[in-house]
């Protein structure tokens, strides 16, 4: 579990630096830890595969973003330190959709099986970096719509690619990918329920925190997928 240390440490330090963490910040820290644990389990149980390393990389990027956000909120550094913190927040926000795309594109073992997928992934990371740097033109606020757009494109394109690979996969890999599919379906349905309840009753009050929290089923599913056996 030593592989979890960087991401978990970043999440804990970020939480400690925040004077009065909001619900979304608390949920974010818990999710970073959950993804880090999932990555460590994948690395431990399937050491020859790259998927666990990708999960750990994503958790670490999220931890860096959380830490930079906490530092900015607490002390608002200026000069080079301020630039580094602001850039860290923006790059983490834009790189996470690219990591999600990478995970979907490389299910279930972390391998980008074709040249087209490798090129698409390189383009996704380049686009994420460019958008993150462009967002630095407004350092007073993080413009949200480009990040939302990146997430939408990453999920739609990633799910289509994952479905294509699922159709060509063997029984064992299909069974592993089904865990992720079930988790995504459950998470999406839970988000819809939360949104509907909020629209009808005004509860839960912190809609964003609840919507993000239900995505925690995905790292749990990744852990469960490591226990599956080949099926005929």
PDB file of C-alpha atoms in Angstrom:
ATOM      1  CA  UNK A   1       0.000   0.000   0.000  1.00  0.00           C
ATOM      2  CA  UNK A   2       3.035   2.304  -0.134  1.00  0.00           C
ATOM      3  CA  UNK A   3       1.839   3.312  -3.602  1.00  0.00           C
ATOM      4  CA  UNK A   4      -1.041   5.203  -1.990  1.00  0.00           C
ATOM      5  CA  UNK A   5       1.264   7.482   0.019  1.00  0.00           C
ATOM      6  CA  UNK A   6       1.682  10.387  -2.464  1.00  0.00           C
ATOM      7  CA  UNK A   7      -2.015  10.813  -3.260  1.00  0.00           C
ATOM      8  CA  UNK A   8      -3.214  10.182   0.301  1.00  0.00           C
ATOM      9  CA  UNK A   9      -0.617  12.557   1.745  1.00  0.00           C
ATOM     10  CA  UNK A  10      -1.632  15.298  -0.687  1.00  0.00           C
ATOM     11  CA  UNK A  11      -5.314  14.802   0.165  1.00  0.00           C
ATOM     12  CA  UNK A  12      -4.677  14.897   3.921  1.00  0.00           C
ATOM     13  CA  UNK A  13      -2.428  17.965   3.763  1.00  0.00           C
ATOM     14  CA  UNK A  14      -4.976  19.754   1.575  1.00  0.00           C
ATOM     15  CA  UNK A  15      -7.732  18.985   4.097  1.00  0.00           C
ATOM     16  CA  UNK A  16      -5.591  20.182   7.010  1.00  0.00           C
ATOM     17  CA  UNK A  17      -4.731  23.440   5.262  1.00  0.00           C
ATOM     18  CA  UNK A  18      -8.394  24.269   4.676  1.00  0.00           C
ATOM     19  CA  UNK A  19      -9.792  26.167   7.662  1.00  0.00           C
ATOM     20  CA  UNK A  20     -13.435  25.236   7.134  1.00  0.00           C
ATOM     21  CA  UNK A  21     -13.605  22.623   4.370  1.00  0.00           C
ATOM     22  CA  UNK A  22     -16.826  22.547   2.402  1.00  0.00           C
ATOM     23  CA  UNK A  23     -18.762  19.362   1.771  1.00  0.00           C
ATOM     24  CA  UNK A  24     -17.380  19.116  -1.764  1.00  0.00           C
ATOM     25  CA  UNK A  25     -13.807  19.499  -0.468  1.00  0.00           C
ATOM     26  CA  UNK A  26     -14.333  16.762   2.132  1.00  0.00           C
ATOM     27  CA  UNK A  27     -15.876  14.457  -0.468  1.00  0.00           C
ATOM     28  CA  UNK A  28     -13.016  15.216  -2.849  1.00  0.00           C
ATOM     29  CA  UNK A  29     -10.403  14.245  -0.264  1.00  0.00           C
ATOM     30  CA  UNK A  30     -12.211  10.990   0.521  1.00  0.00           C
ATOM     31  CA  UNK A  31     -12.478  10.141  -3.165  1.00  0.00           C
ATOM     32  CA  UNK A  32      -8.769  10.789  -3.716  1.00  0.00           C
ATOM     33  CA  UNK A  33      -8.021   8.283  -0.956  1.00  0.00           C
ATOM     34  CA  UNK A  34     -10.526   5.779  -2.431  1.00  0.00           C
ATOM     35  CA  UNK A  35      -8.966   6.010  -5.901  1.00  0.00           C
ATOM     36  CA  UNK A  36      -5.464   5.724  -4.429  1.00  0.00           C
ATOM     37  CA  UNK A  37      -6.453   2.562  -2.551  1.00  0.00           C
ATOM     38  CA  UNK A  38      -8.054   1.139  -5.703  1.00  0.00           C
ATOM     39  CA  UNK A  39      -4.878   1.864  -7.659  1.00  0.00           C
ATOM     40  CA  UNK A  40      -2.715   0.207  -5.015  1.00  0.00           C
ATOM     41  CA  UNK A  41      -4.924  -2.896  -5.000  1.00  0.00           C
ATOM     42  CA  UNK A  42      -4.743  -3.120  -8.789  1.00  0.00           C
ATOM     43  CA  UNK A  43      -0.954  -2.748  -8.753  1.00  0.00           C
ATOM     44  CA  UNK A  44      -0.625  -5.379  -6.024  1.00  0.00           C
ATOM     45  CA  UNK A  45      -2.991  -7.953  -7.484  1.00  0.00           C
ATOM     46  CA  UNK A  46      -2.145  -7.371 -11.161  1.00  0.00           C
ATOM     47  CA  UNK A  47       1.491  -6.190 -11.120  1.00  0.00           C
ATOM     48  CA  UNK A  48       2.080  -6.930 -14.804  1.00  0.00           C
ATOM     49  CA  UNK A  49      -0.673  -4.547 -15.929  1.00  0.00           C
ATOM     50  CA  UNK A  50      -0.557  -0.751 -16.289  1.00  0.00           C
ATOM     51  CA  UNK A  51      -4.100   0.051 -15.208  1.00  0.00           C
ATOM     52  CA  UNK A  52      -3.299   0.405 -11.514  1.00  0.00           C
ATOM     53  CA  UNK A  53      -0.465   2.824 -12.268  1.00  0.00           C
ATOM     54  CA  UNK A  54      -2.882   4.960 -14.290  1.00  0.00           C
ATOM     55  CA  UNK A  55      -5.367   5.007 -11.419  1.00  0.00           C
ATOM     56  CA  UNK A  56      -2.631   6.041  -8.977  1.00  0.00           C
ATOM     57  CA  UNK A  57      -1.484   8.762 -11.383  1.00  0.00           C
ATOM     58  CA  UNK A  58      -5.021  10.125 -11.560  1.00  0.00           C
ATOM     59  CA  UNK A  59      -5.351  10.119  -7.764  1.00  0.00           C
ATOM     60  CA  UNK A  60      -2.020  11.932  -7.438  1.00  0.00           C
ATOM     61  CA  UNK A  61      -3.024  14.584  -9.982  1.00  0.00           C
ATOM     62  CA  UNK A  62      -6.276  15.124  -8.074  1.00  0.00           C
ATOM     63  CA  UNK A  63      -4.268  15.392  -4.848  1.00  0.00           C
ATOM     64  CA  UNK A  64      -1.995  18.031  -6.368  1.00  0.00           C
ATOM     65  CA  UNK A  65      -5.026  20.008  -7.493  1.00  0.00           C
ATOM     66  CA  UNK A  66      -6.597  19.775  -4.038  1.00  0.00           C
ATOM     67  CA  UNK A  67      -3.366  20.877  -2.357  1.00  0.00           C
ATOM     68  CA  UNK A  68      -2.897  23.821  -4.715  1.00  0.00           C
ATOM     69  CA  UNK A  69      -6.498  24.877  -4.152  1.00  0.00           C
ATOM     70  CA  UNK A  70      -6.069  24.674  -0.378  1.00  0.00           C
ATOM     71  CA  UNK A  71      -2.834  26.694  -0.464  1.00  0.00           C
ATOM     72  CA  UNK A  72      -4.463  29.335  -2.647  1.00  0.00           C
ATOM     73  CA  UNK A  73      -7.461  29.568  -0.336  1.00  0.00           C
ATOM     74  CA  UNK A  74      -5.360  29.775   2.814  1.00  0.00           C
ATOM     75  CA  UNK A  75      -2.574  32.193   1.860  1.00  0.00           C
ATOM     76  CA  UNK A  76      -3.167  33.424  -1.721  1.00  0.00           C
ATOM     77  CA  UNK A  77       0.565  33.366  -2.596  1.00  0.00           C
ATOM     78  CA  UNK A  78       1.924  35.930  -5.033  1.00  0.00           C
ATOM     79  CA  UNK A  79       4.767  35.966  -7.528  1.00  0.00           C
ATOM     80  CA  UNK A  80       6.159  32.691  -8.838  1.00  0.00           C
ATOM     81  CA  UNK A  81       4.519  30.724  -6.030  1.00  0.00           C
ATOM     82  CA  UNK A  82       1.133  32.177  -6.928  1.00  0.00           C
ATOM     83  CA  UNK A  83       1.602  31.298 -10.588  1.00  0.00           C
ATOM     84  CA  UNK A  84       2.598  27.724  -9.679  1.00  0.00           C
ATOM     85  CA  UNK A  85      -0.422  27.269  -7.406  1.00  0.00           C
ATOM     86  CA  UNK A  86      -2.897  28.705  -9.918  1.00  0.00           C
ATOM     87  CA  UNK A  87      -1.401  26.613 -12.723  1.00  0.00           C
ATOM     88  CA  UNK A  88      -1.539  23.506 -10.535  1.00  0.00           C
ATOM     89  CA  UNK A  89      -5.264  23.988  -9.900  1.00  0.00           C
ATOM     90  CA  UNK A  90      -6.040  24.479 -13.578  1.00  0.00           C
ATOM     91  CA  UNK A  91      -3.827  21.707 -14.936  1.00  0.00           C
ATOM     92  CA  UNK A  92      -5.204  19.221 -12.420  1.00  0.00           C
ATOM     93  CA  UNK A  93      -8.751  20.161 -13.418  1.00  0.00           C
ATOM     94  CA  UNK A  94      -8.044  19.698 -17.139  1.00  0.00           C
ATOM     95  CA  UNK A  95      -5.795  16.637 -16.863  1.00  0.00           C
ATOM     96  CA  UNK A  96      -8.290  14.589 -14.842  1.00  0.00           C
ATOM     97  CA  UNK A  97     -10.716  14.242 -17.794  1.00  0.00           C
ATOM     98  CA  UNK A  98      -7.755  13.121 -19.923  1.00  0.00           C
ATOM     99  CA  UNK A  99      -6.852  10.495 -17.328  1.00  0.00           C
ATOM    100  CA  UNK A 100     -10.480   9.318 -17.254  1.00  0.00           C
ATOM    101  CA  UNK A 101     -10.373   9.054 -21.058  1.00  0.00           C
ATOM    102  CA  UNK A 102      -7.113   7.081 -20.789  1.00  0.00           C
ATOM    103  CA  UNK A 103      -8.669   4.675 -18.304  1.00  0.00           C
ATOM    104  CA  UNK A 104     -11.718   4.071 -20.490  1.00  0.00           C
ATOM    105  CA  UNK A 105      -9.606   3.765 -23.623  1.00  0.00           C
ATOM    106  CA  UNK A 106      -7.317   1.178 -22.036  1.00  0.00           C
ATOM    107  CA  UNK A 107      -9.791  -0.993 -20.146  1.00  0.00           C
ATOM    108  CA  UNK A 108      -9.284  -3.531 -18.673  1.00  0.00           C
ATOM    109  CA  UNK A 109      -5.476  -3.804 -18.502  1.00  0.00           C
ATOM    110  CA  UNK A 110      -4.153  -0.283 -19.163  1.00  0.00           C
ATOM    111  CA  UNK A 111      -2.861  -1.086 -22.663  1.00  0.00           C
ATOM    112  CA  UNK A 112      -3.659   1.218 -25.590  1.00  0.00           C
ATOM    113  CA  UNK A 113      -4.023  -1.592 -28.092  1.00  0.00           C
ATOM    114  CA  UNK A 114      -3.911   0.332 -31.389  1.00  0.00           C
ATOM    115  CA  UNK A 115      -1.957   3.193 -32.904  1.00  0.00           C
ATOM    116  CA  UNK A 116      -5.183   5.161 -33.256  1.00  0.00           C
ATOM    117  CA  UNK A 117      -5.848   4.925 -29.529  1.00  0.00           C
ATOM    118  CA  UNK A 118      -2.307   5.970 -28.693  1.00  0.00           C
ATOM    119  CA  UNK A 119      -2.585   8.990 -30.960  1.00  0.00           C
ATOM    120  CA  UNK A 120      -5.973   9.912 -29.514  1.00  0.00           C
ATOM    121  CA  UNK A 121      -4.538   9.691 -26.031  1.00  0.00           C
ATOM    122  CA  UNK A 122      -1.538  11.865 -26.868  1.00  0.00           C
ATOM    123  CA  UNK A 123      -3.888  14.445 -28.394  1.00  0.00           C
ATOM    124  CA  UNK A 124      -6.097  14.343 -25.288  1.00  0.00           C
ATOM    125  CA  UNK A 125      -3.199  15.051 -22.935  1.00  0.00           C
ATOM    126  CA  UNK A 126      -1.889  17.825 -25.176  1.00  0.00           C
ATOM    127  CA  UNK A 127      -5.345  19.417 -25.336  1.00  0.00           C
ATOM    128  CA  UNK A 128      -5.687  19.172 -21.551  1.00  0.00           C
ATOM    129  CA  UNK A 129      -2.379  20.980 -21.021  1.00  0.00           C
ATOM    130  CA  UNK A 130      -3.221  23.673 -23.575  1.00  0.00           C
ATOM    131  CA  UNK A 131      -6.631  24.324 -22.012  1.00  0.00           C
ATOM    132  CA  UNK A 132      -5.091  24.437 -18.538  1.00  0.00           C
ATOM    133  CA  UNK A 133      -2.535  27.024 -19.642  1.00  0.00           C
ATOM    134  CA  UNK A 134      -5.186  29.085 -21.463  1.00  0.00           C
ATOM    135  CA  UNK A 135      -7.286  29.156 -18.276  1.00  0.00           C
ATOM    136  CA  UNK A 136      -4.402  31.057 -16.673  1.00  0.00           C
ATOM    137  CA  UNK A 137      -5.545  34.151 -18.603  1.00  0.00           C
ATOM    138  CA  UNK A 138      -8.085  34.608 -15.795  1.00  0.00           C
ATOM    139  CA  UNK A 139      -6.310  33.931 -12.536  1.00  0.00           C
ATOM    140  CA  UNK A 140      -9.065  35.392 -10.363  1.00  0.00           C
ATOM    141  CA  UNK A 141     -11.539  32.645 -11.286  1.00  0.00           C
ATOM    142  CA  UNK A 142     -11.397  29.170 -12.763  1.00  0.00           C
ATOM    143  CA  UNK A 143     -13.594  29.168 -15.865  1.00  0.00           C
ATOM    144  CA  UNK A 144     -15.688  26.044 -15.496  1.00  0.00           C
ATOM    145  CA  UNK A 145     -17.287  25.464 -18.906  1.00  0.00           C
ATOM    146  CA  UNK A 146     -14.097  24.298 -20.714  1.00  0.00           C
ATOM    147  CA  UNK A 147     -13.528  21.731 -17.960  1.00  0.00           C
ATOM    148  CA  UNK A 148     -17.120  20.493 -18.183  1.00  0.00           C
ATOM    149  CA  UNK A 149     -16.737  20.224 -21.959  1.00  0.00           C
ATOM    150  CA  UNK A 150     -13.537  18.196 -21.550  1.00  0.00           C
ATOM    151  CA  UNK A 151     -15.346  15.809 -19.204  1.00  0.00           C
ATOM    152  CA  UNK A 152     -18.268  15.380 -21.592  1.00  0.00           C
ATOM    153  CA  UNK A 153     -16.011  14.637 -24.557  1.00  0.00           C
ATOM    154  CA  UNK A 154     -13.789  12.312 -22.502  1.00  0.00           C
ATOM    155  CA  UNK A 155     -16.718  10.293 -21.166  1.00  0.00           C
ATOM    156  CA  UNK A 156     -18.641  10.054 -24.428  1.00  0.00           C
ATOM    157  CA  UNK A 157     -15.610   9.160 -26.550  1.00  0.00           C
ATOM    158  CA  UNK A 158     -14.144   6.938 -23.828  1.00  0.00           C
ATOM    159  CA  UNK A 159     -17.338   4.963 -23.305  1.00  0.00           C
ATOM    160  CA  UNK A 160     -17.696   4.406 -27.052  1.00  0.00           C
ATOM    161  CA  UNK A 161     -14.105   3.138 -27.243  1.00  0.00           C
ATOM    162  CA  UNK A 162     -14.588   0.932 -24.177  1.00  0.00           C
ATOM    163  CA  UNK A 163     -17.723  -0.582 -25.707  1.00  0.00           C
ATOM    164  CA  UNK A 164     -15.807  -1.339 -28.905  1.00  0.00           C
ATOM    165  CA  UNK A 165     -13.067  -3.092 -26.947  1.00  0.00           C
ATOM    166  CA  UNK A 166     -15.639  -4.942 -24.850  1.00  0.00           C
ATOM    167  CA  UNK A 167     -17.184  -6.457 -27.969  1.00  0.00           C
ATOM    168  CA  UNK A 168     -13.792  -7.786 -29.065  1.00  0.00           C
ATOM    169  CA  UNK A 169     -12.641  -8.947 -25.616  1.00  0.00           C
ATOM    170  CA  UNK A 170     -12.542 -12.464 -24.264  1.00  0.00           C
ATOM    171  CA  UNK A 171     -14.798 -13.738 -21.494  1.00  0.00           C
ATOM    172  CA  UNK A 172     -12.370 -12.919 -18.668  1.00  0.00           C
ATOM    173  CA  UNK A 173     -11.755  -9.333 -19.789  1.00  0.00           C
ATOM    174  CA  UNK A 174     -15.451  -8.811 -20.459  1.00  0.00           C
ATOM    175  CA  UNK A 175     -16.261  -9.880 -16.927  1.00  0.00           C
ATOM    176  CA  UNK A 176     -13.738  -7.389 -15.542  1.00  0.00           C
ATOM    177  CA  UNK A 177     -15.056  -4.579 -17.733  1.00  0.00           C
ATOM    178  CA  UNK A 178     -18.603  -5.330 -16.633  1.00  0.00           C
ATOM    179  CA  UNK A 179     -17.721  -4.233 -13.104  1.00  0.00           C
ATOM    180  CA  UNK A 180     -16.787  -0.801 -14.408  1.00  0.00           C
ATOM    181  CA  UNK A 181     -19.884  -0.669 -16.596  1.00  0.00           C
ATOM    182  CA  UNK A 182     -22.143  -1.530 -13.686  1.00  0.00           C
ATOM    183  CA  UNK A 183     -20.475   1.077 -11.476  1.00  0.00           C
ATOM    184  CA  UNK A 184     -20.833   3.789 -14.113  1.00  0.00           C
ATOM    185  CA  UNK A 185     -24.497   2.887 -14.628  1.00  0.00           C
ATOM    186  CA  UNK A 186     -25.216   2.903 -10.887  1.00  0.00           C
ATOM    187  CA  UNK A 187     -23.324   6.172 -10.443  1.00  0.00           C
ATOM    188  CA  UNK A 188     -25.179   7.844 -13.314  1.00  0.00           C
ATOM    189  CA  UNK A 189     -28.556   6.703 -11.990  1.00  0.00           C
ATOM    190  CA  UNK A 190     -27.685   7.871  -8.483  1.00  0.00           C
ATOM    191  CA  UNK A 191     -26.695  11.293  -9.801  1.00  0.00           C
ATOM    192  CA  UNK A 192     -30.023  11.563 -11.634  1.00  0.00           C
ATOM    193  CA  UNK A 193     -31.908  10.630  -8.455  1.00  0.00           C
ATOM    194  CA  UNK A 194     -30.007  13.210  -6.414  1.00  0.00           C
ATOM    195  CA  UNK A 195     -30.622  15.904  -9.025  1.00  0.00           C
ATOM    196  CA  UNK A 196     -34.329  15.040  -9.194  1.00  0.00           C
ATOM    197  CA  UNK A 197     -34.692  15.117  -5.393  1.00  0.00           C
ATOM    198  CA  UNK A 198     -32.917  18.453  -5.253  1.00  0.00           C
ATOM    199  CA  UNK A 199     -35.172  19.896  -7.960  1.00  0.00           C
ATOM    200  CA  UNK A 200     -38.342  18.665  -6.247  1.00  0.00           C
ATOM    201  CA  UNK A 201     -37.541  19.161  -2.568  1.00  0.00           C
ATOM    202  CA  UNK A 202     -34.432  21.330  -2.408  1.00  0.00           C
ATOM    203  CA  UNK A 203     -32.590  18.480  -0.702  1.00  0.00           C
ATOM    204  CA  UNK A 204     -29.840  17.477  -0.483  1.00  0.00           C
ATOM    205  CA  UNK A 205     -28.718  21.057  -0.066  1.00  0.00           C
ATOM    206  CA  UNK A 206     -25.187  20.512  -1.350  1.00  0.00           C
ATOM    207  CA  UNK A 207     -26.043  18.987  -4.718  1.00  0.00           C
ATOM    208  CA  UNK A 208     -22.496  18.999  -6.100  1.00  0.00           C
ATOM    209  CA  UNK A 209     -21.062  17.147  -3.104  1.00  0.00           C
ATOM    210  CA  UNK A 210     -23.665  14.394  -3.310  1.00  0.00           C
ATOM    211  CA  UNK A 211     -23.331  14.086  -7.065  1.00  0.00           C
ATOM    212  CA  UNK A 212     -19.556  13.694  -6.769  1.00  0.00           C
ATOM    213  CA  UNK A 213     -19.825  11.343  -3.787  1.00  0.00           C
ATOM    214  CA  UNK A 214     -21.813   8.713  -5.681  1.00  0.00           C
ATOM    215  CA  UNK A 215     -18.934   8.302  -8.145  1.00  0.00           C
ATOM    216  CA  UNK A 216     -17.142   6.492  -5.332  1.00  0.00           C
ATOM    217  CA  UNK A 217     -18.759   3.284  -6.606  1.00  0.00           C
ATOM    218  CA  UNK A 218     -16.240   3.253  -9.484  1.00  0.00           C
ATOM    219  CA  UNK A 219     -13.046   2.691  -7.437  1.00  0.00           C
ATOM    220  CA  UNK A 220     -14.957   0.099  -5.391  1.00  0.00           C
ATOM    221  CA  UNK A 221     -15.868  -1.680  -8.634  1.00  0.00           C
ATOM    222  CA  UNK A 222     -12.243  -1.590  -9.779  1.00  0.00           C
ATOM    223  CA  UNK A 223     -11.200  -3.322  -6.576  1.00  0.00           C
ATOM    224  CA  UNK A 224     -13.972  -5.908  -7.009  1.00  0.00           C
ATOM    225  CA  UNK A 225     -12.858  -6.562 -10.597  1.00  0.00           C
ATOM    226  CA  UNK A 226      -9.495  -7.852  -9.369  1.00  0.00           C
ATOM    227  CA  UNK A 227     -11.213 -10.798  -7.677  1.00  0.00           C
ATOM    228  CA  UNK A 228     -12.999 -12.048 -10.798  1.00  0.00           C
ATOM    229  CA  UNK A 229     -12.024 -15.289 -12.462  1.00  0.00           C
ATOM    230  CA  UNK A 230     -12.188 -16.262 -16.067  1.00  0.00           C
ATOM    231  CA  UNK A 231     -15.647 -17.347 -17.172  1.00  0.00           C
ATOM    232  CA  UNK A 232     -16.608 -19.640 -20.002  1.00  0.00           C
TER     233      UNK A 232
END
